[in-house]
Coordinates of C-alpha atoms and ligand atoms in Angstrom, one line a residue:
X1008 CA 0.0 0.0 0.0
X1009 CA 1.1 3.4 -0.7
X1010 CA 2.0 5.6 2.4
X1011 CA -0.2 9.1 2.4
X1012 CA 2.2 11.9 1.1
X1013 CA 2.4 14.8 4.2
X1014 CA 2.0 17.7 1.3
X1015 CA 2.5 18.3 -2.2
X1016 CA 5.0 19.7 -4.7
X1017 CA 3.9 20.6 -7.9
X1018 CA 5.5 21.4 -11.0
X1019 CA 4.7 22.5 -14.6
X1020 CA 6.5 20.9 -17.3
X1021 CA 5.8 22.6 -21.1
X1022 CA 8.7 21.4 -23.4
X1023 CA 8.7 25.7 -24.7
X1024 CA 10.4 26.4 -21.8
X1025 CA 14.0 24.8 -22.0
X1026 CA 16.9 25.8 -19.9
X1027 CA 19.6 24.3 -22.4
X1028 CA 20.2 20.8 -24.5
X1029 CA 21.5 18.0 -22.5
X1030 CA 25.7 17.5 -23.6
X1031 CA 26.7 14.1 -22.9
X1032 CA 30.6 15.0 -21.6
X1033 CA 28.4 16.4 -18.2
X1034 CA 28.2 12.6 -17.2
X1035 CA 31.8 12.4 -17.2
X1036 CA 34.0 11.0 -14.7
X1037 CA 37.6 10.8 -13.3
X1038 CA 40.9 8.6 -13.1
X1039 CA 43.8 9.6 -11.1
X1040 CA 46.7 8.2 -10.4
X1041 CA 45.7 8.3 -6.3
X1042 CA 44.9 5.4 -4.3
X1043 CA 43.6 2.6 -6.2
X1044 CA 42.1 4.3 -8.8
X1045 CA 44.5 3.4 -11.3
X1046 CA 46.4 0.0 -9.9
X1047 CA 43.6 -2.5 -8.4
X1048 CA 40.7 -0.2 -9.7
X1049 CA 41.1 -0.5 -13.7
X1050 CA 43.6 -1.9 -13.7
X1051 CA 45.2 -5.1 -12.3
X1052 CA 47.0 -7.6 -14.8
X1053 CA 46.9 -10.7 -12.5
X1054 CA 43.5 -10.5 -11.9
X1055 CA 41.0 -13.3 -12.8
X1056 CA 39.1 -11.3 -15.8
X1057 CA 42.2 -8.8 -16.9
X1058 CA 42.2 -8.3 -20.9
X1059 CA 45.8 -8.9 -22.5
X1060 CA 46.3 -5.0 -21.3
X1061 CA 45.9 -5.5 -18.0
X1062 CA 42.9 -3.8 -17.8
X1063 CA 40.2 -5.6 -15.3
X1064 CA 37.2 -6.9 -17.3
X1065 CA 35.1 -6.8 -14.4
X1066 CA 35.2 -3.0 -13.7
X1067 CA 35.8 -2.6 -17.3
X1068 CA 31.9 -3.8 -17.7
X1069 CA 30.7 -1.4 -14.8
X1070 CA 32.1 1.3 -16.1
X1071 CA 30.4 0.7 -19.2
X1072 CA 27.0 0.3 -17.4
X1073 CA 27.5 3.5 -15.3
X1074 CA 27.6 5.4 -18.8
X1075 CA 29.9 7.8 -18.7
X1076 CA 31.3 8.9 -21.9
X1077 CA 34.1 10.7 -21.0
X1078 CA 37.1 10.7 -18.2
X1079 CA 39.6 13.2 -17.1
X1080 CA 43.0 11.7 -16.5
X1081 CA 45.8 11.4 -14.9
X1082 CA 44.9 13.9 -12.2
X1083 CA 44.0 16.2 -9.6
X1084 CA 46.6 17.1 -7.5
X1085 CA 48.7 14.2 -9.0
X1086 CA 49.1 15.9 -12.2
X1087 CA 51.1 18.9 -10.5
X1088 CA 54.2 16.9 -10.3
X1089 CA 54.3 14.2 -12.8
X1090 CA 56.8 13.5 -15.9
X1091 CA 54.2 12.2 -18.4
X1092 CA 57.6 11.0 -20.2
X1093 CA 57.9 8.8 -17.2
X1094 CA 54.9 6.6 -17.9
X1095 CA 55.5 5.7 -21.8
X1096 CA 57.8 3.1 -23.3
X1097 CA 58.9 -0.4 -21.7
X1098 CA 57.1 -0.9 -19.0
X1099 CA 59.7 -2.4 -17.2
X1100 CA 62.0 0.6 -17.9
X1101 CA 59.8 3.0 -16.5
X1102 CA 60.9 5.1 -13.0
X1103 CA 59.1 4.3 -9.6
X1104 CA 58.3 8.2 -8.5
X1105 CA 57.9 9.7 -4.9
X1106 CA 54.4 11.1 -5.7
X1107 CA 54.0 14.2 -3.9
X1108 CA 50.5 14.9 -3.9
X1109 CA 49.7 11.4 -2.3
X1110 CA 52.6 10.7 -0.6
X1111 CA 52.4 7.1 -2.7
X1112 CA 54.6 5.3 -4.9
X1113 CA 54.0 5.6 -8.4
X1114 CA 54.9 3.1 -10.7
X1115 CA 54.2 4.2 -14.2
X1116 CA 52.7 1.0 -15.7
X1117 CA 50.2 2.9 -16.6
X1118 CA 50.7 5.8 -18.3
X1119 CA 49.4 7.8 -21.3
X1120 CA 49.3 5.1 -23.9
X1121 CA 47.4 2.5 -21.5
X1122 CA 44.9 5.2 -20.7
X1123 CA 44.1 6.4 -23.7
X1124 CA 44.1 2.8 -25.3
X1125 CA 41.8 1.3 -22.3
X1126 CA 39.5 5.1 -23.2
X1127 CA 39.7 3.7 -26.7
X1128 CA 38.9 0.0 -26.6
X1129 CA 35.7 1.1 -23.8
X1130 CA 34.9 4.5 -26.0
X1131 CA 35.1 6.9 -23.1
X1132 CA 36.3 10.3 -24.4
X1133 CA 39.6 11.3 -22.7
X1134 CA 39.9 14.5 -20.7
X1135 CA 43.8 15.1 -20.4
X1136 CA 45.4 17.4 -17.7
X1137 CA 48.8 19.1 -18.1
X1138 CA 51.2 19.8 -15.1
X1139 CA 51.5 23.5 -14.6
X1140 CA 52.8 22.8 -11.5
X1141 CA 56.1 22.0 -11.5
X1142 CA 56.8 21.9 -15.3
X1143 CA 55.0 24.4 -17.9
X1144 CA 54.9 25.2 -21.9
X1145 CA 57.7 22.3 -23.5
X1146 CA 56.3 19.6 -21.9
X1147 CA 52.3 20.5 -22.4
X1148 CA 53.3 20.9 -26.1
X1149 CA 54.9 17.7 -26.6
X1150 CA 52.4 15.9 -24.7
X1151 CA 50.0 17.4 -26.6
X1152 CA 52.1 16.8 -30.3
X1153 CA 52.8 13.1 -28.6
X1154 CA 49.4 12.1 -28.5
X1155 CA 48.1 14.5 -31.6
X1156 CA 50.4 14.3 -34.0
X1157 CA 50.4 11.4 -36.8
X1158 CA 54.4 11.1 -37.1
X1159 CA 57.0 12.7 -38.6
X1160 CA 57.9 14.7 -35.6
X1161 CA 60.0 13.5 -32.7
X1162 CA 57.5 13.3 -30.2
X1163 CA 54.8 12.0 -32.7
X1164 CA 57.5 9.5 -34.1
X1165 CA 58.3 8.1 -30.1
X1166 CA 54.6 6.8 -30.1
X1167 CA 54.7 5.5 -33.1
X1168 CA 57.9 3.3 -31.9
X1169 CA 56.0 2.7 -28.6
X1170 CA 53.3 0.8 -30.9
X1171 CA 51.0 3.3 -31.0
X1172 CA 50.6 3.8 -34.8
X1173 CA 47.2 6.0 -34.6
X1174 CA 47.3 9.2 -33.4
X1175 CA 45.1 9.2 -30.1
X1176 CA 43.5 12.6 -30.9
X1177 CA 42.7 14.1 -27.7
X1178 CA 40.8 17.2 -27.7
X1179 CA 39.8 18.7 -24.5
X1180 CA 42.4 19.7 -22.3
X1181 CA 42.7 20.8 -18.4
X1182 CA 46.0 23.3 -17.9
X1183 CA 46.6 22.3 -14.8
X1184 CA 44.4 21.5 -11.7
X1185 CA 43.8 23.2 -8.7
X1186 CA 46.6 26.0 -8.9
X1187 CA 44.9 28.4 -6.4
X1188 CA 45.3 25.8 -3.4
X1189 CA 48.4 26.0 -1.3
X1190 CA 48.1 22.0 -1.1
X1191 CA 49.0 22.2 -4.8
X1192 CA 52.4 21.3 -6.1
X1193 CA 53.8 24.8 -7.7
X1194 CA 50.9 26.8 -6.4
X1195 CA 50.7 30.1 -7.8
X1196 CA 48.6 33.5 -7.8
X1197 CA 46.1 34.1 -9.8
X1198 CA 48.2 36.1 -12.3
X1199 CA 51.0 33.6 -12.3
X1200 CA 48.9 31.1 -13.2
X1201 CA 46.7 32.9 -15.6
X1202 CA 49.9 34.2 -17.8
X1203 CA 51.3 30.6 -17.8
X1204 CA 48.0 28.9 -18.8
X1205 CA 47.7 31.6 -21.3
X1206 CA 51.0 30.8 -22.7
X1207 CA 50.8 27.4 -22.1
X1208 CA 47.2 27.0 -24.1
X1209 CA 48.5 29.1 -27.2
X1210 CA 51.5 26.6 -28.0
X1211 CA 49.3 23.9 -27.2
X1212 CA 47.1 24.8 -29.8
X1213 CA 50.1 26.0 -32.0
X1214 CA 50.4 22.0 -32.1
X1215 CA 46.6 21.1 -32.6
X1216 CA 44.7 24.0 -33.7
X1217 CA 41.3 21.4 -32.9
X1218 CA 41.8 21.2 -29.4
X1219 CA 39.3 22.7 -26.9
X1220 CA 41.3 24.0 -23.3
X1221 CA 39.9 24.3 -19.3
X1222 CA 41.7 27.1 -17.3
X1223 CA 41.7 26.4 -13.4
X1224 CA 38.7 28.4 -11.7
X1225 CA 39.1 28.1 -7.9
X1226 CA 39.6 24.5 -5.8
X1227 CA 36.2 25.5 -4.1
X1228 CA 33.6 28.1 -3.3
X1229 CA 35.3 28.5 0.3
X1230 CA 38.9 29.2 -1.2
X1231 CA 39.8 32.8 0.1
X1232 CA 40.6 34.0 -3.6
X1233 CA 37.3 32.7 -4.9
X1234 CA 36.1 35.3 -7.5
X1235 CA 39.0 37.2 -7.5
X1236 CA 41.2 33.7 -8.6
X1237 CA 38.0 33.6 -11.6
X1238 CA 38.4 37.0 -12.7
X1239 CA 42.0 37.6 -13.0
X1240 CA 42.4 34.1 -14.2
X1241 CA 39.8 34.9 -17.1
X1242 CA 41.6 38.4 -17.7
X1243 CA 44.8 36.7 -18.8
X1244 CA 43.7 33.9 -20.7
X1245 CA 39.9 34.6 -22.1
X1246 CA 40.7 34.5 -25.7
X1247 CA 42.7 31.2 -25.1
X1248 CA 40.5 29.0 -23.2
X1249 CA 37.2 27.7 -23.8
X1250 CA 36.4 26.3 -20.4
X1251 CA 36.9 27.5 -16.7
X1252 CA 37.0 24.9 -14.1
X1253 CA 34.5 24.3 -11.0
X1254 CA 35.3 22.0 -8.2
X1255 CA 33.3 20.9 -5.2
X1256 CA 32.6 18.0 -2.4
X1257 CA 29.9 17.7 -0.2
X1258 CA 29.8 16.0 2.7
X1259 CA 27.1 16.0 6.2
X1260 CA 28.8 17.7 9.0
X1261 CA 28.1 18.2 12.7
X1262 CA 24.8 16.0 11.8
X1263 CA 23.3 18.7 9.8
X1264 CA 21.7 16.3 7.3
X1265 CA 19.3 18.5 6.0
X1266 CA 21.9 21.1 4.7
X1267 CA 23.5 18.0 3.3
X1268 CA 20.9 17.0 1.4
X1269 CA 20.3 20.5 0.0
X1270 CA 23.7 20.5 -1.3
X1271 CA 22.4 21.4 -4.4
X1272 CA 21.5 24.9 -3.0
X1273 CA 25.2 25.6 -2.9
X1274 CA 26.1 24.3 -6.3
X1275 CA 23.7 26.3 -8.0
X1276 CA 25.4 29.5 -6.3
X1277 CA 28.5 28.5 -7.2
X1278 CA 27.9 28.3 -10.3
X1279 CA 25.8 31.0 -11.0
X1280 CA 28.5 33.2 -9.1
X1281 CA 31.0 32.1 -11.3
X1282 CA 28.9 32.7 -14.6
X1283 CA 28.2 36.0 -13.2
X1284 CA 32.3 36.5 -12.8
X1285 CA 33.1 35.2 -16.8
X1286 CA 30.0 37.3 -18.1
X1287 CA 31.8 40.2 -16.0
X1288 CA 35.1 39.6 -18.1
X1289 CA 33.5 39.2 -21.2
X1290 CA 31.8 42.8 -20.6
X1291 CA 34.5 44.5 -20.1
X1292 CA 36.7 42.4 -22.7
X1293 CA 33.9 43.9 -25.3
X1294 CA 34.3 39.5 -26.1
X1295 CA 31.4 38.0 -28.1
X1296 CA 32.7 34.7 -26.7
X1297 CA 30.7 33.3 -23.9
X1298 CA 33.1 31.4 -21.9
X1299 CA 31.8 28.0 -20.8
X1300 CA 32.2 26.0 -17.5
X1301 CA 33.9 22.3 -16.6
X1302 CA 33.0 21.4 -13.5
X1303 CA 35.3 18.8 -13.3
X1304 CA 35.5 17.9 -9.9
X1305 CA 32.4 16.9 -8.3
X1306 CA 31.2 14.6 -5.5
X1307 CA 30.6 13.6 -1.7
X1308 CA 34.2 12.7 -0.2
X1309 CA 33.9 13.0 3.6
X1310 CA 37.1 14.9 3.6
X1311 CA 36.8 15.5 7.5
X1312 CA 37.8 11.9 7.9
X1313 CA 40.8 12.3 5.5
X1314 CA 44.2 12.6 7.7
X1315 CA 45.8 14.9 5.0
X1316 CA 48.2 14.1 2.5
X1317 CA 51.2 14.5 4.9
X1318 CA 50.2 12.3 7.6
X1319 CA 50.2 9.1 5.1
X1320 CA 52.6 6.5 5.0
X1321 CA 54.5 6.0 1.9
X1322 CA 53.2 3.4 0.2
X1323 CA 52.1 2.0 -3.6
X1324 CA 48.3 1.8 -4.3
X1325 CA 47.5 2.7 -0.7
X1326 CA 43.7 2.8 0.0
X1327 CA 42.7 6.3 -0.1
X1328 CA 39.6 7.9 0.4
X1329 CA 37.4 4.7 0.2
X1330 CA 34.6 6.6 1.3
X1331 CA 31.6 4.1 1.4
X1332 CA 28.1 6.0 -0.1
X1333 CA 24.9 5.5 2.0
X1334 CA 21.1 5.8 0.6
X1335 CA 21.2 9.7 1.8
X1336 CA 24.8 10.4 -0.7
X1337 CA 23.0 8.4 -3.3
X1338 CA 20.4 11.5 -3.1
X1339 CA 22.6 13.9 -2.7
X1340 CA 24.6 12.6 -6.1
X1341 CA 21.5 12.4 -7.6
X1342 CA 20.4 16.2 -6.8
X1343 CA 23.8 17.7 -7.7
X1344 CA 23.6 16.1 -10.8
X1345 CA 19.8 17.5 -11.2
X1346 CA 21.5 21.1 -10.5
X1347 CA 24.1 20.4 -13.3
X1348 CA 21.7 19.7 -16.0
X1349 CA 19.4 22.6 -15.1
X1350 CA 22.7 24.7 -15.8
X1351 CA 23.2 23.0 -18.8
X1352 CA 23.2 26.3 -21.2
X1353 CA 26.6 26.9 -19.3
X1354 CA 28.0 23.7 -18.0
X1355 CA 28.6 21.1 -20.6
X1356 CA 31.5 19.0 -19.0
X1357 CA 31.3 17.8 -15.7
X1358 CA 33.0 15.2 -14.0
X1359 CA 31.8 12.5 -11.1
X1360 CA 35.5 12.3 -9.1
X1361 CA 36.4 9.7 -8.6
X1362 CA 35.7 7.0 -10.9
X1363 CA 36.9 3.6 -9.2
X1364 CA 37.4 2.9 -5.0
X1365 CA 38.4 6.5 -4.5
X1366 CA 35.8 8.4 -4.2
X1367 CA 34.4 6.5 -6.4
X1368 CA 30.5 4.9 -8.0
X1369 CA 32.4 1.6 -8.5
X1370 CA 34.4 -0.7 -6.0
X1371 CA 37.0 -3.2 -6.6
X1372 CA 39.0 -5.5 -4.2
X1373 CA 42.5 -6.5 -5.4
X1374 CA 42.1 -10.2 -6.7
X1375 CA 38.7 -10.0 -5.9
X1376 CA 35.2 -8.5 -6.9
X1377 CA 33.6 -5.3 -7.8
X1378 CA 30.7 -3.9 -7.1
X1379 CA 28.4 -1.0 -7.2
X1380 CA 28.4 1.7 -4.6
X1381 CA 24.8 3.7 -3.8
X1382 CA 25.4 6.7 -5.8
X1383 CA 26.2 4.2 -8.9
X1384 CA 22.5 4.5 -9.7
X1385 CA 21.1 7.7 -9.6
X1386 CA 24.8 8.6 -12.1
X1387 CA 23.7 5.4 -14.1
X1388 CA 20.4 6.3 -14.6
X1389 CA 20.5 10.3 -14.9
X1390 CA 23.0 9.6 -17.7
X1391 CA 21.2 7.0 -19.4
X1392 CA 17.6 8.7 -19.7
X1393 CA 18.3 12.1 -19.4
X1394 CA 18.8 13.2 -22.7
X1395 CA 17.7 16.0 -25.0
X1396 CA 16.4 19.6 -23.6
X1397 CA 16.6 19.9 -19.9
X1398 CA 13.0 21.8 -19.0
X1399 CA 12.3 24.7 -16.5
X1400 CA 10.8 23.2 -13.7
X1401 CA 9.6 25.5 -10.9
X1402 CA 8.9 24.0 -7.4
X1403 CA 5.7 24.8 -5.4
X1404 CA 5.5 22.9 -2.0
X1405 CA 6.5 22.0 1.4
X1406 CA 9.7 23.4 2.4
X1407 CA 12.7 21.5 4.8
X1408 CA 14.5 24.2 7.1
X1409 CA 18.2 23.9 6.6
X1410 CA 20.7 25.5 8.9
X1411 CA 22.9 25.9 6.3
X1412 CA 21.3 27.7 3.1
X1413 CA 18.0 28.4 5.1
X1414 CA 14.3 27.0 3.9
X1415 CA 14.8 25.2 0.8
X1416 CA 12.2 23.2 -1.4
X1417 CA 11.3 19.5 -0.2
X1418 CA 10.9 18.7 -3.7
X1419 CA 14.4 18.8 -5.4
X1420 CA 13.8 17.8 -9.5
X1421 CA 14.9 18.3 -13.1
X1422 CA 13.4 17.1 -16.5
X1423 CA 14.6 16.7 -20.2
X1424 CA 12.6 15.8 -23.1
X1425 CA 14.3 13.7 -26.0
X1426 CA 13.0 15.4 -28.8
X1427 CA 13.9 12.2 -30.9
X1428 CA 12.4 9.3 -28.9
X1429 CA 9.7 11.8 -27.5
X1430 CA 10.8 10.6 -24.0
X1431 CA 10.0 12.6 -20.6
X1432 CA 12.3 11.9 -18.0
X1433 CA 11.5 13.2 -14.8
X1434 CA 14.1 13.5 -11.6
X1435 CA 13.0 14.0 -8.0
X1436 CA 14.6 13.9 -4.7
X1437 CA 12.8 14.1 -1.4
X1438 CA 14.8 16.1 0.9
X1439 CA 12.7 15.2 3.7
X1440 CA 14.2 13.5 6.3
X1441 CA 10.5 11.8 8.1
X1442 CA 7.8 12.8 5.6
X1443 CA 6.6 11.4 2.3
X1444 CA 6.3 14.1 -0.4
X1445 CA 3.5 13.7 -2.9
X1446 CA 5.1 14.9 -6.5
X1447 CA 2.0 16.0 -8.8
X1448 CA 3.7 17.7 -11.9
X1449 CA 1.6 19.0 -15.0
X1450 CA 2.4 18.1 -18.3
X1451 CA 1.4 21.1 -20.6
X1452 CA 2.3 21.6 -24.2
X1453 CA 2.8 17.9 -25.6
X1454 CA 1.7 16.9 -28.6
X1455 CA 0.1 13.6 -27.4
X1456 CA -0.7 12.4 -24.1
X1457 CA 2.0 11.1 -21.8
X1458 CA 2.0 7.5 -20.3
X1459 CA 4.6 6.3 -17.1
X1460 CA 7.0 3.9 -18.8
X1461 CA 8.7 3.2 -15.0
X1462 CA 9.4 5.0 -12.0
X1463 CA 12.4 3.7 -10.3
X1464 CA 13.5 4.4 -6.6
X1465 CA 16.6 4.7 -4.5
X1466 CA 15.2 5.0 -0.7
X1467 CA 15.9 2.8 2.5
X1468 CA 14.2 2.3 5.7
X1469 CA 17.8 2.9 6.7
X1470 CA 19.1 6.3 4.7
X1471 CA 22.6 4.9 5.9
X1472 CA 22.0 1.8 4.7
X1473 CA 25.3 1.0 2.3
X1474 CA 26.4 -1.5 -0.8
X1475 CA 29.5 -3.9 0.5
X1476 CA 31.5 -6.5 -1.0
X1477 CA 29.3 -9.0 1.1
X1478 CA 26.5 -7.4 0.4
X1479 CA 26.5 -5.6 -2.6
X1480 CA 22.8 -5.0 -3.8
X1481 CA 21.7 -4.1 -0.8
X1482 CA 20.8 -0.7 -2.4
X1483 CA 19.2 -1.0 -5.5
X1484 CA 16.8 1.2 -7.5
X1485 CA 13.1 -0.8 -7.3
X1486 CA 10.3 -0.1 -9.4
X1487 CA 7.5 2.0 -8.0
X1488 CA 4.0 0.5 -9.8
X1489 CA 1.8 2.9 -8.6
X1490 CA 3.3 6.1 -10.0
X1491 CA 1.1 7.5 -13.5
X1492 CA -0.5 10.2 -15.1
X1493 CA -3.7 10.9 -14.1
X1494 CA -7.0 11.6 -16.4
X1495 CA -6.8 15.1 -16.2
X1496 CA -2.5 14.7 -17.5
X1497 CA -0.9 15.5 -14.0
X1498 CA 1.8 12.8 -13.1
X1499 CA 1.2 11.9 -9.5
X1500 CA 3.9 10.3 -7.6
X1501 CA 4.5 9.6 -3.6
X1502 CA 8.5 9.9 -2.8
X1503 CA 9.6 8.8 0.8
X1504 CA 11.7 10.9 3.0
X1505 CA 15.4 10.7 1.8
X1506 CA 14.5 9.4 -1.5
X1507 CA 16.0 9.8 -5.6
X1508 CA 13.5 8.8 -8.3
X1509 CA 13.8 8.3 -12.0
X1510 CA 10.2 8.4 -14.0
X1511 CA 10.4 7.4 -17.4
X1512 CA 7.2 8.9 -19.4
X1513 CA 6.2 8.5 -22.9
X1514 CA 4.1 9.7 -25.6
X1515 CA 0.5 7.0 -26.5
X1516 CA 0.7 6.3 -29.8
Ligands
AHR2937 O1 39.7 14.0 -6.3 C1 40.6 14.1 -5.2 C2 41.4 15.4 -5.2 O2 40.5 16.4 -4.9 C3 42.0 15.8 -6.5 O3 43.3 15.3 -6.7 C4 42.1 17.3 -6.4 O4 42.1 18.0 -7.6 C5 41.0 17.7 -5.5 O5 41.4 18.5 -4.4

């Protein structure tokens, strides 16, 4: 039996009112060499279902069912002090590195010719990253004429000899990561950086005219520099970049679950404060170009249970930030990913960090299984049937009190419309924590009436309940009957309290 909903949200959905087209790259995701991202997550050559790469078939097939189609690599913080030259070659010539920025090991058995052939054998778009941090232009450009180039170059000619006859045609770019965080590897201001990036970009480009670049925007919203770090950034390099970067993790603190589950509230700020900022440059630039955003860092991470980098021993492949994701991060996942598409005129690329054990959707045990964490699904499903025009949806209903961003809506949601298959997709969280919330949207402006193809649900008599290698579908999304559009058109749905939902509609024909 269906529990009685406390109140009511309702919504309007008209497909002429369309906030922006749904880009695939905003269900992206991210591998860095930290942890056991790389070594033990994707790959692990003695394991039971490795390809003759390495590669694990296991988490190989997850990945492909989590639907991402594109993944930033090979870091993060990581990025700010590696040799990319170190990681191509024979394998068994390759340097073991003192990785800074984790404290680890590195081996370099995989390096930019794995990666990009494991992107290419699962057909991922790669996101590449260029250390700005200890190194700069010559070794951005060769990278970048390494991987571009079909031959007749030194670098371009190297690959080939490393087997790599193809050129592996990268085109989106990151210069650099994080460079306005003292934690960062050759940290630098704002002007610093932005000259370098400038510089850097241009002979990038002066390689591979097709490539698209990401300037650094700040490491978070609570980064003393934010806004400033943006604008003076964007002053030096505006004509060169395409992209500026957005980072940010949530995580519940002090037991303030209701803030935490209206972390969306923040992310839409942040990145309408940050549009504001590059519509600010491009005013007084007198630009036509309307720089876009890569919010390429996203995520829970409990960071407060995170030691800090320094307090780690040294080790290869240590287990890093192996934060395990309850029912309640599933939501949260599943909202901030509702707040990216509704800012999908300006945020194309976005990236889920991490991809594998840190951080990460997916988990793997060395030698042993993988599985999927909670926020697997709502990332699975969002980027599966959320396609086409994301729709203006405005919120009328009960209200949850948060101490952090004050009284937000109970009733968190997003839609598209897939103007080819004619499908309505419909998101919703419940950021209740006791109540059931009663979802009654209006469906105005189709051209034929709208039937529920499924409504699928992530909720828990537990909201800490959590997916384990023992018990791995514990948390799984489970169809909700009930749920469909009434005679006079309204879909009518009941979420419980700390809840993510997926309704599929579509046209009767
Ligand atoms: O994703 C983990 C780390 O978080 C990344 O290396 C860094 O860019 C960010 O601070």
């Amino acid at each position: 039996m269906t529990e009685q909903p406390a109140g009511t949200a309702r919504v309007t959905i008209d497909p002429d009112f369309t906030l922006g087209t749904v880009d695939p790259r905003v269900y992206g995701t991210f591998v860095e060499h930290m942890g056991r991202c790389v070594y033990t997550g994707i790959y692990e050559p003695d394991h039971d279902t490795a390809d003759e790469h390495g590669f694990r078939g296991d988490v190989a097939e997850l990945v492909r069912e989590l639907g991402t189609p594109l993944v930033r690599y090979p870091g993060g913080n990581f990025v700010s002090g590696y040799r990319w030259e170190d990681g191509i070659g024979p394998a068994a010539e390759r340097p073991r590195r003192l990785d800074l920025a984790w404290r680890s090991i590195e081996s370099n058995q995989v390096g930019t010719d794995e990666f990009l052939g494991w992107t290419r054998r699962q057909g991922l778009e790669p996101m590449m990253a260029v250390n700005l941090g200890t190194r700069g232009i010559d070794a951005a450009r060769a990278l970048v004429e390494y991987c571009n180039i079909p031959g007749g170059t030194a670098w371009s000619d190297l690959r080939v000899k490393h087997g790599v006859r193809d050129p592996h045609g990268v085109k989106l770019w990151c210069l650099g990561n994080e460079m306005d965080g003292p934690w960062q590897t050759g940290h630098k201001t704002a002007t610093e950086y932005g000259r370098l990036a400038a510089t850097a970009g241009k002979a990038m480009r002066q390689v591979d005219p097709t490539i698209e670049l990401v300037a650094c925007g700040s490491s978070n919203a609570r980064m003393p520099t934010f806004g400033e770090w943006e604008r003076q950034v964007l002053h030096e390099t505006y004509d060169e970049v395409d992209y500026l970067s957005l980072h940010a993790y949530y995580e519940e603190t002090e037991g303030d679950r209701a803030s935490f589950l209206a972390s969306g509230a923040q992310m839409d700020a942040y990145i309408s404060d940050i549009v504001a900022t590059a519509d600010h440059v491009r005013a007084v630039r007198r630009s036509s170009k309307r720089m876009m955003l890569s919010f390429d860092e996203w995520n829970v991470w409990y960071q407060s249970r995170f030691p800090g980098e320094r307090a780690l021993p040294l080790e290869e492949q240590p287990r890093l930030i192996e934060d395990t994701y309850s029912v309640t991060d599933a939501a949260v996942v599943g909202s901030l990913l509702m707040t990216l598409l509704r800012h999908a005129d300006r945020v194309p690329v976005a990236c889920l960090a991490q991809l594998v054990n840190v951080i990460g959707p997916i988990r793997s045990e060395p030698g042993g299984s993988s599985w999927r964490q909670t926020t697997f699904h709502p990332f699975a499903l969002t980027a599966r049937h959320a396609r086409g025009s994301v729709l203006r949806t405005e919120v009328s209903g009960p209200v949850v009190e948060t101490p952090r961003y004050g009284p937000v809506q109970a009733l968190d949601t997003a839609a598209t419309l897939d103007e080819e298959t004619g499908e309505l997709t419909v998101l919703a969280v419940n950021r209740d924590q006791e109540q059931h919330l009663g979802l009654r949207a209006a469906l105005r402006g189709l051209a034929a009436p709208y039937r529920v193809v499924e409504h699928l649900l992530i909720a828990d008599d537990d909201p800490d309940a959590v997916n384990t290698q023992a018990e791995p579908e514990r948390v799984t999304p489970r169809p909700v009957p009930q749920t469909a559009v009434s005679a006079e058109g309204e879909l009518e749905a009941v979420l419980p309290p700390v809840s993510w939902s997926l309704i599929r509609l579509t046209p009767q024909r």
